[in-house]
mmCIF file of C-alpha atoms in Angstrom:
data_model
loop_
_atom_site.group_PDB
_atom_site.id
_atom_site.type_symbol
_atom_site.label_atom_id
_atom_site.label_comp_id
_atom_site.label_asym_id
_atom_site.label_seq_id
_atom_site.Cartn_x
_atom_site.Cartn_y
_atom_site.Cartn_z
ATOM 1 C CA MET A 1 2.820 5.709 21.280
ATOM 2 C CA PHE A 2 1.648 7.152 17.850
ATOM 3 C CA SER A 3 5.192 7.938 17.128
ATOM 4 C CA GLN A 4 6.092 4.273 17.606
ATOM 5 C CA LEU A 5 3.157 2.641 15.565
ATOM 6 C CA GLU A 6 4.020 5.280 12.880
ATOM 7 C CA ASN A 7 7.514 3.828 12.637
ATOM 8 C CA LYS A 8 6.883 0.600 12.975
ATOM 9 C CA VAL A 9 3.971 0.942 9.491
ATOM 10 C CA LEU A 10 6.816 2.896 7.822
ATOM 11 C CA CYS A 11 9.470 0.784 8.267
ATOM 12 C CA GLY A 12 6.825 -2.620 7.279
ATOM 13 C CA LEU A 13 5.966 -0.737 4.636
ATOM 14 C CA SER A 14 9.640 0.092 3.519
ATOM 15 C CA GLY A 15 10.247 -3.210 4.000
ATOM 16 C CA LEU A 16 7.324 -4.697 1.815
ATOM 17 C CA TYR A 17 7.897 -2.473 -1.181
ATOM 18 C CA ALA A 18 11.609 -2.608 -1.567
ATOM 19 C CA GLY A 19 11.557 -6.643 -0.893
ATOM 20 C CA ASP A 20 9.024 -6.974 -3.881
ATOM 21 C CA ALA A 21 11.913 -4.760 -6.130
ATOM 22 C CA TYR A 22 14.463 -6.631 -4.882
ATOM 23 C CA GLY A 23 12.983 -9.640 -5.329
ATOM 24 C CA LEU A 24 11.070 -9.254 -8.440
ATOM 25 C CA PRO A 25 13.969 -10.237 -11.193
ATOM 26 C CA MET A 26 14.577 -13.284 -9.845
ATOM 27 C CA GLU A 27 10.870 -14.314 -9.248
ATOM 28 C CA MET A 28 10.200 -18.053 -10.389
ATOM 29 C CA MET A 29 14.049 -18.966 -10.462
ATOM 30 C CA PRO A 30 15.130 -22.295 -9.141
ATOM 31 C CA ARG A 31 17.960 -21.386 -6.818
ATOM 32 C CA GLU A 32 20.340 -22.908 -9.051
ATOM 33 C CA HIS A 33 19.509 -20.590 -11.629
ATOM 34 C CA VAL A 34 19.470 -17.060 -9.472
ATOM 35 C CA PHE A 35 23.204 -17.835 -8.843
ATOM 36 C CA GLN A 36 24.358 -18.188 -12.473
ATOM 37 C CA VAL A 37 22.675 -15.662 -13.661
ATOM 38 C CA PHE A 38 23.312 -12.751 -10.721
ATOM 39 C CA GLY A 39 25.594 -14.007 -8.200
ATOM 40 C CA ARG A 40 25.106 -13.426 -4.978
ATOM 41 C CA VAL A 41 22.332 -10.852 -4.998
ATOM 42 C CA GLU A 42 23.059 -7.900 -2.782
ATOM 43 C CA ASP A 43 21.183 -4.820 -4.742
ATOM 44 C CA LEU A 44 18.592 -4.211 -6.510
ATOM 45 C CA VAL A 45 19.154 -6.050 -9.939
ATOM 46 C CA THR A 46 17.535 -6.400 -13.285
ATOM 47 C CA LEU A 47 18.114 -8.401 -16.575
ATOM 48 C CA ASP A 48 19.946 -7.010 -19.419
ATOM 49 C CA GLU A 49 19.494 -9.725 -22.225
ATOM 50 C CA ARG A 50 17.625 -12.702 -22.364
ATOM 51 C CA VAL A 51 19.250 -16.040 -20.497
ATOM 52 C CA THR A 52 18.626 -19.301 -21.379
ATOM 53 C CA LEU A 53 19.223 -22.514 -18.766
ATOM 54 C CA ASP A 54 18.865 -25.847 -18.513
ATOM 55 C CA GLY A 55 15.904 -25.426 -21.366
ATOM 56 C CA TYR A 56 14.327 -22.443 -19.461
ATOM 57 C CA TRP A 57 14.609 -18.537 -20.732
ATOM 58 C CA TYR A 58 14.286 -15.798 -18.836
ATOM 59 C CA ARG A 59 13.836 -12.630 -20.657
ATOM 60 C CA PRO A 60 14.319 -8.787 -19.448
ATOM 61 C CA ILE A 61 11.275 -7.086 -18.500
ATOM 62 C CA PHE A 62 10.922 -4.666 -15.932
ATOM 63 C CA PRO A 63 13.291 -1.943 -15.338
ATOM 64 C CA ARG A 64 15.579 -1.955 -12.104
ATOM 65 C CA GLY A 65 13.203 -1.367 -9.140
ATOM 66 C CA ARG A 66 9.731 -2.282 -10.384
ATOM 67 C CA GLY A 67 7.522 -3.760 -8.342
ATOM 68 C CA SER A 68 4.641 -6.642 -8.971
ATOM 69 C CA ASP A 69 1.082 -6.618 -8.067
ATOM 70 C CA ASP A 70 2.726 -7.427 -4.296
ATOM 71 C CA THR A 71 3.096 -3.487 -4.522
ATOM 72 C CA TYR A 72 0.362 -2.520 -6.471
ATOM 73 C CA PHE A 73 -2.746 -4.407 -4.649
ATOM 74 C CA ASN A 74 -1.234 -3.295 -0.929
ATOM 75 C CA THR A 75 -1.526 -0.138 -1.864
ATOM 76 C CA TYR A 76 -4.773 -0.479 -3.060
ATOM 77 C CA VAL A 77 -5.588 -2.287 0.259
ATOM 78 C CA ILE A 78 -3.882 0.450 2.308
ATOM 79 C CA GLU A 79 -6.514 3.587 0.366
ATOM 80 C CA LYS A 80 -9.046 1.368 1.089
ATOM 81 C CA TYR A 81 -8.531 1.223 4.248
ATOM 82 C CA ILE A 82 -8.287 4.934 4.828
ATOM 83 C CA THR A 83 -11.819 5.905 2.518
ATOM 84 C CA ASP A 84 -13.577 2.731 3.956
ATOM 85 C CA GLY A 85 -12.495 1.904 7.421
ATOM 86 C CA LYS A 86 -12.424 -2.456 6.709
ATOM 87 C CA MET A 87 -10.909 -5.134 4.296
ATOM 88 C CA ASP A 88 -13.647 -7.870 3.615
ATOM 89 C CA GLU A 89 -15.052 -9.544 0.709
ATOM 90 C CA LYS A 90 -17.369 -6.758 -0.522
ATOM 91 C CA VAL A 91 -14.306 -4.327 -0.386
ATOM 92 C CA THR A 92 -12.065 -7.168 -1.806
ATOM 93 C CA ALA A 93 -14.518 -7.147 -4.859
ATOM 94 C CA GLN A 94 -14.523 -3.495 -4.921
ATOM 95 C CA ILE A 95 -10.988 -3.034 -5.408
ATOM 96 C CA PHE A 96 -10.642 -5.074 -8.608
ATOM 97 C CA SER A 97 -13.652 -3.630 -9.809
ATOM 98 C CA GLU A 98 -12.326 -0.103 -9.881
ATOM 99 C CA ARG A 99 -8.829 -0.967 -10.827
ATOM 100 C CA ILE A 100 -9.832 -3.547 -12.901
ATOM 101 C CA ARG A 101 -7.812 -1.523 -16.072
ATOM 102 C CA GLU A 102 -4.522 -1.222 -13.921
ATOM 103 C CA ILE A 103 -5.146 -4.815 -12.787
ATOM 104 C CA LEU A 104 -5.263 -6.096 -16.368
ATOM 105 C CA ASP A 105 -2.281 -4.031 -17.263
ATOM 106 C CA THR A 106 -0.393 -5.717 -14.548
ATOM 107 C CA PRO A 107 1.280 -8.783 -16.388
ATOM 108 C CA PHE A 108 1.742 -10.591 -12.602
ATOM 109 C CA TYR A 109 -1.880 -11.810 -11.925
ATOM 110 C CA GLY A 110 -2.124 -15.795 -12.047
ATOM 111 C CA PRO A 111 -5.224 -17.721 -13.605
ATOM 112 C CA SER A 112 -7.212 -18.444 -10.731
ATOM 113 C CA THR A 113 -7.091 -14.587 -9.574
ATOM 114 C CA LEU A 114 -7.915 -13.933 -13.264
ATOM 115 C CA ALA A 115 -10.796 -16.277 -13.173
ATOM 116 C CA ALA A 116 -12.210 -15.230 -10.187
ATOM 117 C CA ILE A 117 -12.187 -11.605 -11.079
ATOM 118 C CA GLY A 118 -14.200 -12.695 -14.181
ATOM 119 C CA ARG A 119 -16.698 -14.613 -11.927
ATOM 120 C CA ILE A 120 -16.390 -10.808 -9.718
ATOM 121 C CA MET A 121 -17.647 -8.667 -12.788
ATOM 122 C CA LYS A 122 -19.968 -10.583 -13.782
ATOM 123 C CA GLY A 123 -21.874 -10.024 -10.335
ATOM 124 C CA GLN A 124 -21.241 -13.413 -8.405
ATOM 125 C CA ASP A 125 -21.249 -13.302 -5.018
ATOM 126 C CA PRO A 126 -17.744 -12.466 -3.923
ATOM 127 C CA ALA A 127 -17.679 -14.865 -0.853
ATOM 128 C CA THR A 128 -17.926 -17.797 -3.582
ATOM 129 C CA THR A 129 -16.327 -16.586 -6.555
ATOM 130 C CA GLY A 130 -12.625 -17.895 -5.212
ATOM 131 C CA LEU A 131 -13.847 -21.386 -4.510
ATOM 132 C CA PRO A 132 -12.014 -24.122 -5.529
ATOM 133 C CA GLY A 133 -13.343 -26.688 -8.526
ATOM 134 C CA SER A 134 -11.777 -29.387 -7.197
ATOM 135 C CA PRO A 135 -9.868 -30.753 -3.918
ATOM 136 C CA LEU A 136 -6.704 -30.729 -5.986
ATOM 137 C CA SER A 137 -7.585 -27.027 -7.675
ATOM 138 C CA ASP A 138 -3.984 -26.167 -7.097
ATOM 139 C CA GLY A 139 -4.241 -23.251 -8.403
ATOM 140 C CA GLN A 140 -6.600 -21.626 -5.192
ATOM 141 C CA SER A 141 -3.983 -22.891 -2.886
ATOM 142 C CA CYS A 142 -1.482 -20.174 -4.720
ATOM 143 C CA GLY A 143 0.391 -17.899 -2.084
ATOM 144 C CA ALA A 144 -1.382 -14.697 -3.952
ATOM 145 C CA ALA A 145 -3.853 -15.241 -1.139
ATOM 146 C CA THR A 146 -1.879 -13.599 1.101
ATOM 147 C CA LEU A 147 -1.198 -10.607 -0.962
ATOM 148 C CA ARG A 148 -3.252 -8.383 0.944
ATOM 149 C CA SER A 149 -2.610 -9.825 4.366
ATOM 150 C CA THR A 150 0.561 -7.397 5.353
ATOM 151 C CA PRO A 151 -1.622 -4.067 5.864
ATOM 152 C CA ILE A 152 -4.634 -6.460 7.304
ATOM 153 C CA GLY A 153 -2.141 -6.931 10.122
ATOM 154 C CA MET A 154 -0.940 -3.740 10.406
ATOM 155 C CA ALA A 155 -4.465 -2.346 11.043
ATOM 156 C CA ASN A 156 -5.236 -4.485 13.581
ATOM 157 C CA PRO A 157 -1.875 -4.076 15.965
ATOM 158 C CA GLY A 158 -1.983 -6.264 18.859
ATOM 159 C CA ASN A 159 -5.065 -7.957 18.093
ATOM 160 C CA PRO A 160 -4.163 -11.531 16.031
ATOM 161 C CA LYS A 161 -7.589 -12.774 16.073
ATOM 162 C CA ALA A 162 -9.578 -9.852 14.636
ATOM 163 C CA ALA A 163 -6.820 -9.559 11.937
ATOM 164 C CA ALA A 164 -7.216 -13.300 11.107
ATOM 165 C CA LEU A 165 -10.626 -12.840 10.441
ATOM 166 C CA GLU A 166 -10.401 -9.855 8.676
ATOM 167 C CA ALA A 167 -7.821 -11.691 5.900
ATOM 168 C CA ALA A 168 -9.912 -14.675 5.636
ATOM 169 C CA HIS A 169 -12.748 -12.442 4.379
ATOM 170 C CA ALA A 170 -10.599 -10.282 2.135
ATOM 171 C CA ALA A 171 -8.700 -13.268 0.464
ATOM 172 C CA LEU A 172 -12.461 -15.377 -0.053
ATOM 173 C CA PRO A 173 -13.027 -13.779 -3.571
ATOM 174 C CA THR A 174 -10.115 -15.235 -5.037
ATOM 175 C CA HIS A 175 -8.905 -18.036 -2.739
ATOM 176 C CA GLY A 176 -11.704 -19.969 -1.161
ATOM 177 C CA SER A 177 -9.276 -23.166 -0.297
ATOM 178 C CA ARG A 178 -8.998 -23.559 3.232
ATOM 179 C CA VAL A 179 -5.313 -23.976 3.240
ATOM 180 C CA ALA A 180 -4.933 -20.726 1.358
ATOM 181 C CA LEU A 181 -7.369 -18.889 4.002
ATOM 182 C CA SER A 182 -5.571 -20.535 6.737
ATOM 183 C CA ALA A 183 -1.947 -19.184 5.164
ATOM 184 C CA ALA A 184 -3.468 -15.770 4.922
ATOM 185 C CA SER A 185 -4.772 -15.218 8.137
ATOM 186 C CA ALA A 186 -1.638 -16.411 9.728
ATOM 187 C CA TRP A 187 0.691 -14.376 7.890
ATOM 188 C CA ALA A 188 -1.887 -11.418 8.629
ATOM 189 C CA ALA A 189 -2.019 -12.237 12.763
ATOM 190 C CA ALA A 190 1.567 -12.730 12.822
ATOM 191 C CA VAL A 191 2.297 -9.138 11.511
ATOM 192 C CA ALA A 192 -0.774 -7.910 14.038
ATOM 193 C CA CYS A 193 1.311 -9.343 16.587
ATOM 194 C CA ALA A 194 4.275 -8.231 15.651
ATOM 195 C CA MET A 195 2.868 -4.325 15.873
ATOM 196 C CA SER A 196 2.291 -4.907 19.472
ATOM 197 C CA ASP A 197 4.809 -3.207 22.146
ATOM 198 C CA HIS A 198 8.135 -5.262 22.468
ATOM 199 C CA PRO A 199 6.554 -8.553 21.032
ATOM 200 C CA THR A 200 8.924 -12.154 21.362
ATOM 201 C CA LEU A 201 9.623 -13.911 18.174
ATOM 202 C CA GLU A 202 7.393 -16.326 20.318
ATOM 203 C CA ALA A 203 4.831 -14.509 20.767
ATOM 204 C CA ILE A 204 4.629 -13.918 16.589
ATOM 205 C CA ARG A 205 4.894 -17.944 15.929
ATOM 206 C CA ASP A 206 2.022 -18.349 18.660
ATOM 207 C CA ALA A 207 -0.108 -15.878 16.432
ATOM 208 C CA ALA A 208 0.507 -17.444 13.309
ATOM 209 C CA LEU A 209 -0.259 -20.691 15.011
ATOM 210 C CA LEU A 210 -3.679 -19.152 15.939
ATOM 211 C CA GLY A 211 -4.458 -17.310 12.792
ATOM 212 C CA ALA A 212 -3.466 -20.349 10.671
ATOM 213 C CA GLU A 213 -6.424 -22.052 12.755
ATOM 214 C CA ILE A 214 -8.795 -19.520 12.641
ATOM 215 C CA GLY A 215 -8.419 -19.092 8.693
ATOM 216 C CA SER A 216 -8.543 -22.730 8.523
ATOM 217 C CA TYR A 217 -12.744 -22.636 9.716
ATOM 218 C CA PHE A 218 -13.186 -20.834 6.291
ATOM 219 C CA GLY A 219 -13.135 -22.071 2.793
ATOM 220 C CA ARG A 220 -13.545 -25.468 1.164
ATOM 221 C CA THR A 221 -11.225 -28.454 1.883
ATOM 222 C CA GLY A 222 -8.494 -29.843 -0.482
ATOM 223 C CA ILE A 223 -5.863 -32.282 -0.158
ATOM 224 C CA TYR A 224 -2.963 -30.011 0.834
ATOM 225 C CA ALA A 225 -0.032 -30.333 3.841
ATOM 226 C CA SER A 226 -0.961 -28.366 6.853
ATOM 227 C CA VAL A 227 0.089 -24.421 7.198
ATOM 228 C CA SER A 228 0.357 -25.294 11.022
ATOM 229 C CA ALA A 229 2.506 -27.645 11.027
ATOM 230 C CA ARG A 230 4.841 -25.889 8.112
ATOM 231 C CA ILE A 231 4.877 -22.970 10.137
ATOM 232 C CA GLU A 232 6.586 -24.821 13.587
ATOM 233 C CA LEU A 233 8.730 -26.624 11.086
ATOM 234 C CA ALA A 234 10.326 -23.346 9.867
ATOM 235 C CA TRP A 235 10.656 -22.064 13.409
ATOM 236 C CA LYS A 236 12.758 -25.365 14.015
ATOM 237 C CA ILE A 237 14.475 -25.035 10.885
ATOM 238 C CA ALA A 238 15.258 -21.284 11.263
ATOM 239 C CA ASP A 239 16.064 -22.006 15.062
ATOM 240 C CA ASP A 240 18.836 -24.949 14.459
ATOM 241 C CA ALA A 241 20.150 -23.022 11.020
ATOM 242 C CA ARG A 242 23.866 -21.518 12.098
ATOM 243 C CA THR A 243 22.967 -18.303 9.464
ATOM 244 C CA PRO A 244 20.093 -16.876 7.943
ATOM 245 C CA GLN A 245 20.858 -18.382 4.322
ATOM 246 C CA GLU A 246 21.566 -22.125 5.768
ATOM 247 C CA ALA A 247 18.024 -21.512 7.311
ATOM 248 C CA ALA A 248 16.294 -20.187 3.730
ATOM 249 C CA ASN A 249 18.105 -22.899 2.038
ATOM 250 C CA GLN A 250 16.571 -25.519 4.176
ATOM 251 C CA LEU A 251 13.332 -23.864 3.942
ATOM 252 C CA TYR A 252 13.485 -24.283 0.158
ATOM 253 C CA ASP A 253 14.425 -28.227 0.465
ATOM 254 C CA ILE A 254 11.966 -29.072 3.006
ATOM 255 C CA ILE A 255 9.022 -26.814 2.870
ATOM 256 C CA GLY A 256 9.521 -25.220 -0.524
ATOM 257 C CA ALA A 257 9.300 -21.421 -1.473
ATOM 258 C CA GLY A 258 7.243 -21.617 -4.538
ATOM 259 C CA LEU A 259 3.844 -20.450 -5.042
ATOM 260 C CA PRO A 260 1.462 -22.613 -2.931
ATOM 261 C CA ALA A 261 0.348 -20.366 0.296
ATOM 262 C CA ASN A 262 1.790 -23.407 2.752
ATOM 263 C CA GLU A 263 5.008 -22.818 0.848
ATOM 264 C CA THR A 264 5.021 -19.104 0.671
ATOM 265 C CA VAL A 265 4.143 -17.890 4.374
ATOM 266 C CA PRO A 266 5.888 -20.852 6.756
ATOM 267 C CA THR A 267 8.918 -20.140 4.627
ATOM 268 C CA SER A 268 8.564 -16.454 4.827
ATOM 269 C CA LEU A 269 8.322 -16.525 8.868
ATOM 270 C CA GLY A 270 11.017 -18.969 8.749
ATOM 271 C CA ILE A 271 13.245 -16.369 6.893
ATOM 272 C CA PHE A 272 11.794 -13.589 9.318
ATOM 273 C CA PHE A 273 12.860 -15.839 12.981
ATOM 274 C CA ALA A 274 16.246 -16.440 10.898
ATOM 275 C CA CYS A 275 17.069 -12.219 10.781
ATOM 276 C CA SER A 276 14.153 -10.485 12.686
ATOM 277 C CA ASP A 277 16.247 -7.700 13.214
ATOM 278 C CA ASP A 278 17.617 -7.170 9.537
ATOM 279 C CA VAL A 279 15.301 -5.812 7.012
ATOM 280 C CA LEU A 280 17.818 -5.671 4.270
ATOM 281 C CA GLY A 281 19.169 -9.066 5.293
ATOM 282 C CA ALA A 282 15.837 -10.671 5.302
ATOM 283 C CA ILE A 283 14.974 -9.366 1.866
ATOM 284 C CA LEU A 284 18.265 -10.337 0.304
ATOM 285 C CA THR A 285 17.842 -13.893 2.444
ATOM 286 C CA ALA A 286 14.465 -14.598 0.424
ATOM 287 C CA ALA A 287 15.680 -13.189 -3.231
ATOM 288 C CA ASN A 288 19.025 -15.560 -3.314
ATOM 289 C CA VAL A 289 17.071 -18.583 -2.274
ATOM 290 C CA GLY A 290 15.011 -18.417 -5.824
ATOM 291 C CA GLY A 291 11.359 -19.621 -5.830
ATOM 292 C CA ASP A 292 8.478 -17.112 -5.483
ATOM 293 C CA THR A 293 10.781 -14.631 -4.260
ATOM 294 C CA ASP A 294 9.143 -11.140 -4.734
ATOM 295 C CA SER A 295 6.641 -12.479 -2.184
ATOM 296 C CA THR A 296 9.010 -14.053 -0.152
ATOM 297 C CA ALA A 297 11.124 -10.812 0.067
ATOM 298 C CA SER A 298 8.596 -8.328 0.465
ATOM 299 C CA MET A 299 6.716 -10.727 3.309
ATOM 300 C CA ALA A 300 9.931 -10.887 5.260
ATOM 301 C CA GLY A 301 11.097 -7.556 4.748
ATOM 302 C CA ALA A 302 7.632 -5.978 6.016
ATOM 303 C CA LEU A 303 7.252 -8.563 8.988
ATOM 304 C CA ALA A 304 11.130 -7.846 9.848
ATOM 305 C CA GLY A 305 10.493 -3.848 9.836
ATOM 306 C CA VAL A 306 7.519 -3.922 11.912
ATOM 307 C CA TYR A 307 8.891 -6.253 14.404
ATOM 308 C CA SER A 308 12.076 -4.080 14.640
ATOM 309 C CA GLY A 309 11.026 -0.603 14.164
ATOM 310 C CA THR A 310 13.915 -0.268 11.757
ATOM 311 C CA CYS A 311 14.945 0.362 8.535
ATOM 312 C CA ASN A 312 18.530 -0.842 7.067
ATOM 313 C CA ILE A 313 17.295 -0.200 3.312
ATOM 314 C CA PRO A 314 19.542 2.377 1.697
ATOM 315 C CA GLN A 315 17.719 5.594 0.915
ATOM 316 C CA ASP A 316 18.576 6.125 -2.690
ATOM 317 C CA ARG A 317 17.028 2.378 -3.506
ATOM 318 C CA LEU A 318 14.080 3.275 -1.875
ATOM 319 C CA ALA A 319 13.746 6.492 -3.948
ATOM 320 C CA MET A 320 14.503 4.697 -6.724
ATOM 321 C CA ILE A 321 11.444 2.173 -5.912
ATOM 322 C CA GLU A 322 9.723 5.283 -5.229
ATOM 323 C CA GLN A 323 9.975 6.702 -8.563
ATOM 324 C CA VAL A 324 10.017 3.846 -10.248
ATOM 325 C CA ASN A 325 6.317 2.555 -8.792
ATOM 326 C CA GLN A 326 5.019 6.231 -8.925
ATOM 327 C CA ILE A 327 4.563 5.566 -4.639
ATOM 328 C CA LYS A 328 5.446 7.738 -1.644
ATOM 329 C CA ILE A 329 6.249 5.460 0.925
ATOM 330 C CA ARG A 330 6.670 7.779 3.716
ATOM 331 C CA ASP A 331 3.079 9.699 2.806
ATOM 332 C CA LEU A 332 1.338 6.376 2.723
ATOM 333 C CA SER A 333 2.640 5.383 5.912
ATOM 334 C CA GLU A 334 1.672 8.653 7.468
ATOM 335 C CA ARG A 335 -1.846 8.536 6.201
ATOM 336 C CA PHE A 336 -2.114 4.831 7.191
ATOM 337 C CA SER A 337 -0.631 5.452 10.590
ATOM 338 C CA ALA A 338 -2.814 7.906 11.296
ATOM 339 C CA TRP A 339 -5.823 5.727 10.666
ATOM 340 C CA ILE A 340 -5.049 3.000 12.387
ATOM 341 C CA TRP A 341 -4.244 5.469 15.404
ATOM 342 C CA GLU A 342 -7.645 6.650 15.003
ATOM 343 C CA ASN A 343 -9.829 3.699 14.146
ATOM 344 C CA ARG A 344 -7.813 0.383 15.791
ATOM 345 C CA ALA A 345 -5.078 1.477 18.208
#
């Protein structure tokens, strides 16, 4: 049984880190621009020179294989589990305090997260540092609330409810809106269900809906579309589509693939539902559709890896990602798996 858990963690982390690296170069590009710049994305790519399209410009910033804050913060969370044994408001605040120099040197964190970090560093209660300032504080609905949800789901195998509660508490210091916490909890619950023995897609959908409901009890209300309703819509879109890319295009057009958490989580789930046994396929489908591609590709890739327990990402690409980001995926997964087995399984 341990070997099965270890394999799910390894494949899930491989999908997470690879998805981030495959999706980062086209992050925040409209779907049309992704095709104009890269054609059909089938491999790790990077921009070689500045590109201007429709008045927008994109410039080379990162080497091929580089990951975003999704890579680094998930690693911080895993290391915290191994040393501290849990995730909650205080542990999240500790991560920001202990890693503040690395975080400030990473050009990915949004204004709401940076503002919350400032309040954390001033000693404000981390349960309140992420509260939105108004019902229309869109930054507080950002999908960054889900950043630490994948390892939280892994750390609660077969226990979606516990994963949802832990994810909500972990997200509160930076994202205190009800919709952001609903999305974070939905994703953690889906991953936790996928960590169980022989889960069905229906069970993962239902776990995500349960998590969305649990997360909605936390945080401050606002004017946002329902995470649960969009998860149900994503399920239908994926079920009706003839191909994964057709599903992704409809998800992009109907639900959206931007920064808001009620777009990121349902769309990532929809992409996973459309290609659940194909980690690389989930990653490339998300990368080609545009939007918040580093997040959707890493989330869909991670969930596909956990669910299937397989990983079809080329080994040389994983090696490149490890070298560029200075991480050792197998070592990290082995240590994390051993902790989960001893403490949570």
